[in-house]
């Protein structure tokens, strides 16, 4: 069965510093991977998605992620964090039929001024 | 573009009563609709997957008797939470897939509070 692990429940980072959020997946075959963000009291917004191709994927608001098949990872990065990035970030993998997602537990990002 | 709307955005119900939430896809044909629940401080759990002209598939720990779903056409789905209790509170998301789009589009969610 497919699964997603986000090992860090919470990450605190200073504004302007770089950010990396870790995601490991388990999937038989070629995975389709996503990062979503949930701002306080809101639903999910798509940050970026990986479909087989270039392993580095660019997303919105300066986010990017890198797919690694050998490490079964899809880590999210941002070079310079802004206070508005304070949110919970979810990594997800899509099933082969493409109609449902399995989510990680989420990583809460706190931004220090 | 492809959009998904959910109604209501927030709702409060008394313990033991039921509430219905709706999901509407605009700009594409939602051949599949997945309903998820995010309980407080938790991740998103899949409740069930509904595909037009197929049986609705419920995940373990979720049943049709508790969460009946209707998916009558390619733009609309609804789910009812029957006999709601405290453990049913949370954010309910619908994710729709279909048309020429490979990704799943999410609505903003219905936040359920149970008193």
Coordinates of C-alpha atoms in Angstrom, one line a residue:
Chain A
X1 CA 0.0 0.0 0.0
X2 CA 1.2 3.5 -0.7
X3 CA 2.2 5.7 2.2
X4 CA 3.9 9.0 2.9
X5 CA 6.1 9.9 5.9
X6 CA 6.8 13.4 7.0
X7 CA 9.3 12.9 9.9
X8 CA 9.2 16.5 11.2
X9 CA 5.9 17.4 12.9
X10 CA 7.1 21.0 13.5
X11 CA 9.8 23.2 12.0
X12 CA 10.7 26.7 13.3
X13 CA 12.7 29.0 11.0
X14 CA 13.7 32.6 11.1
X15 CA 12.2 34.9 8.5
X16 CA 14.7 35.1 5.6
X17 CA 16.3 31.8 6.3
X18 CA 16.1 28.8 4.1
X19 CA 13.6 26.0 4.7
X20 CA 13.6 22.3 3.9
X21 CA 10.7 20.0 4.7
X22 CA 11.2 16.3 4.4
X23 CA 9.0 13.7 2.7
X24 CA 9.5 10.0 2.1
X25 CA 7.1 8.0 0.2
X26 CA 6.4 4.3 -0.4
X27 CA 4.8 3.4 -3.7
X28 CA 5.0 0.5 -6.1
X29 CA 5.8 1.9 -9.5
X30 CA 6.3 5.5 -10.6
X31 CA 4.8 7.9 -8.1
X32 CA 3.0 11.1 -8.7
X33 CA 3.8 13.4 -5.8
X34 CA 2.4 16.6 -4.5
X35 CA 3.0 19.3 -1.8
X36 CA 0.0 21.1 -0.4
X37 CA -0.2 24.0 2.0
X38 CA -2.9 24.6 4.6
X39 CA -3.0 28.2 6.0
X40 CA -4.7 28.7 9.3
X41 CA -8.4 27.8 9.3
X42 CA -8.4 27.2 5.5
X43 CA -8.5 24.2 3.1
X44 CA -5.7 22.9 0.9
X45 CA -3.8 24.7 -1.7
X46 CA -1.5 23.1 -4.2
X47 CA 2.1 24.2 -4.0
X48 CA 3.6 22.0 -6.7
X49 CA 3.4 18.5 -8.2
X50 CA 5.8 16.0 -9.6
X51 CA 4.9 14.0 -12.7
X52 CA 7.7 11.8 -14.1
X53 CA 10.3 14.0 -15.8
X54 CA 12.6 16.6 -14.4
X55 CA 13.3 15.7 -10.8
X56 CA 13.3 19.3 -9.6
X57 CA 9.9 20.9 -9.7
X58 CA 9.2 24.6 -9.3
X59 CA 6.0 25.7 -7.5
X60 CA 4.3 28.8 -6.4
X61 CA 5.7 31.4 -4.0
X62 CA 9.3 30.4 -4.5
X63 CA 8.9 26.8 -3.4
X64 CA 10.6 23.9 -5.2
X65 CA 10.9 20.2 -4.5
X66 CA 13.3 17.5 -5.6
X67 CA 12.3 13.9 -6.4
X68 CA 14.7 11.2 -5.7
X69 CA 13.8 7.6 -6.7
X70 CA 16.9 6.1 -5.0
X71 CA 16.0 7.8 -1.7
X72 CA 12.2 7.5 -2.1
X73 CA 12.0 11.2 -1.2
X74 CA 10.4 14.4 -2.3
X75 CA 11.7 17.1 -0.1
X76 CA 10.4 20.7 -0.3
X77 CA 12.6 23.7 -0.2
X78 CA 12.5 27.5 -0.1
X79 CA 15.5 29.7 -0.2
X80 CA 14.1 32.6 1.9
X81 CA 11.1 32.1 4.1
X82 CA 8.5 34.9 4.6
X83 CA 6.3 35.3 7.6
X84 CA 3.3 34.4 5.3
X85 CA 4.7 30.9 4.9
X86 CA 3.5 30.1 8.5
X87 CA 1.3 27.1 7.7
X88 CA 1.0 23.3 7.7
X89 CA 2.6 21.6 4.7
X90 CA 1.4 18.2 3.5
X91 CA 3.1 15.8 1.2
X92 CA 0.9 13.4 -0.8
X93 CA 1.2 10.6 -3.3
X94 CA -1.5 9.8 -5.9
X95 CA -2.8 6.3 -6.6
X96 CA -2.4 4.7 -10.0
X97 CA -5.9 5.6 -11.1
X98 CA -5.2 9.2 -10.2
X99 CA -8.4 9.8 -8.2
X100 CA -7.3 9.6 -4.6
X101 CA -4.4 10.9 -2.5
X102 CA -2.6 9.5 0.5
X103 CA -1.3 12.3 2.7
X104 CA 1.5 12.6 5.2
X105 CA 0.7 13.8 8.7
X106 CA 1.9 17.3 7.8
X107 CA 4.7 19.6 9.0
X108 CA 3.8 22.8 10.8
X109 CA 6.1 25.6 9.9
X110 CA 6.5 28.4 12.4
X111 CA 8.3 31.6 11.2
X112 CA 10.2 33.7 13.7
X113 CA 10.5 37.4 13.0
Chain B
X1 CA -10.2 26.8 -15.2
X2 CA -11.2 23.9 -13.0
X3 CA -12.8 24.9 -9.7
X4 CA -14.4 23.0 -6.8
X5 CA -16.9 24.6 -4.5
X6 CA -18.2 23.2 -1.2
X7 CA -21.2 24.2 0.8
X8 CA -21.6 25.1 3.6
X9 CA -18.2 26.4 4.6
X10 CA -19.0 26.0 8.2
X11 CA -21.7 24.2 10.1
X12 CA -22.6 23.4 13.6
X13 CA -24.9 20.6 14.6
X14 CA -26.1 19.0 17.8
X15 CA -24.7 15.7 18.9
X16 CA -26.9 12.9 17.4
X17 CA -28.2 14.9 14.5
X18 CA -27.1 14.8 10.8
X19 CA -25.8 17.3 8.4
X20 CA -25.3 17.2 4.6
X21 CA -22.5 18.8 2.7
X22 CA -22.2 19.5 -1.0
X23 CA -19.4 19.6 -3.5
X24 CA -19.7 21.1 -7.0
X25 CA -17.1 20.9 -9.8
X26 CA -17.0 23.8 -12.3
X27 CA -15.1 23.8 -15.5
X28 CA -14.5 20.1 -15.8
X29 CA -16.3 16.8 -15.5
X30 CA -15.8 15.3 -12.1
X31 CA -15.8 11.6 -12.9
X32 CA -14.4 10.8 -9.5
X33 CA -14.9 12.5 -6.2
X34 CA -13.0 11.7 -3.1
X35 CA -14.2 12.8 0.3
X36 CA -11.6 13.4 3.0
X37 CA -11.8 14.3 6.7
X38 CA -9.2 16.2 8.7
X39 CA -9.8 15.7 12.4
X40 CA -8.4 18.4 14.7
X41 CA -4.6 18.3 14.7
X42 CA -4.5 15.4 12.2
X43 CA -3.9 14.8 8.5
X44 CA -6.4 14.1 5.8
X45 CA -8.0 10.7 5.9
X46 CA -9.9 9.3 2.9
X47 CA -13.5 8.5 3.7
X48 CA -14.6 7.2 0.4
X49 CA -14.1 7.4 -3.4
X50 CA -17.1 7.9 -5.7
X51 CA -16.8 7.3 -9.4
X52 CA -19.8 7.9 -11.7
X53 CA -21.4 4.7 -12.8
X54 CA -19.4 2.6 -10.2
X55 CA -20.0 1.6 -6.7
X56 CA -18.8 3.9 -4.0
X57 CA -15.7 2.5 -2.2
X58 CA -15.4 3.3 1.5
X59 CA -12.1 3.1 3.4
X60 CA -11.7 1.1 6.5
X61 CA -13.4 2.7 9.5
X62 CA -15.9 4.6 7.3
X63 CA -19.2 3.1 6.2
X64 CA -22.1 4.0 3.9
X65 CA -24.4 3.8 6.9
X66 CA -22.6 6.6 8.6
X67 CA -21.5 8.7 5.6
X68 CA -23.9 8.1 2.7
X69 CA -22.7 9.7 -0.5
X70 CA -24.5 10.7 -3.6
X71 CA -22.8 11.4 -7.0
X72 CA -25.6 11.8 -9.4
X73 CA -23.8 13.6 -12.3
X74 CA -20.4 14.8 -13.4
X75 CA -20.6 18.1 -11.5
X76 CA -22.1 17.4 -8.1
X77 CA -21.6 15.2 -5.1
X78 CA -23.0 15.3 -1.6
X79 CA -22.1 13.5 1.6
X80 CA -24.2 13.3 4.8
X81 CA -22.7 12.8 8.3
X82 CA -25.4 10.8 10.0
X83 CA -25.8 10.8 13.8
X84 CA -22.9 13.1 14.3
X85 CA -20.8 12.9 17.5
X86 CA -17.8 14.7 18.8
X87 CA -15.3 12.5 16.9
X88 CA -16.9 13.5 13.6
X89 CA -15.9 17.1 14.0
X90 CA -13.2 18.4 11.6
X91 CA -12.7 19.7 8.1
X92 CA -14.3 17.7 5.3
X93 CA -12.7 18.2 1.9
X94 CA -13.9 16.9 -1.5
X95 CA -11.3 16.3 -4.2
X96 CA -12.6 15.9 -7.7
X97 CA -10.8 14.4 -10.7
X98 CA -11.8 14.1 -14.3
X99 CA -11.9 15.6 -17.7
X100 CA -8.5 16.4 -19.2
X101 CA -6.9 17.0 -15.9
X102 CA -4.7 14.5 -14.2
X103 CA -4.6 16.2 -10.8
X104 CA -7.2 16.3 -8.1
X105 CA -8.8 19.6 -7.4
X106 CA -9.9 20.4 -3.9
X107 CA -12.7 22.5 -2.5
X108 CA -12.2 24.8 0.5
X109 CA -13.8 22.3 2.8
X110 CA -16.8 22.2 5.1
X111 CA -15.8 22.7 8.8
X112 CA -18.1 20.7 11.0
X113 CA -18.5 21.5 14.7
X114 CA -20.5 19.1 16.9
X115 CA -22.0 20.4 20.1

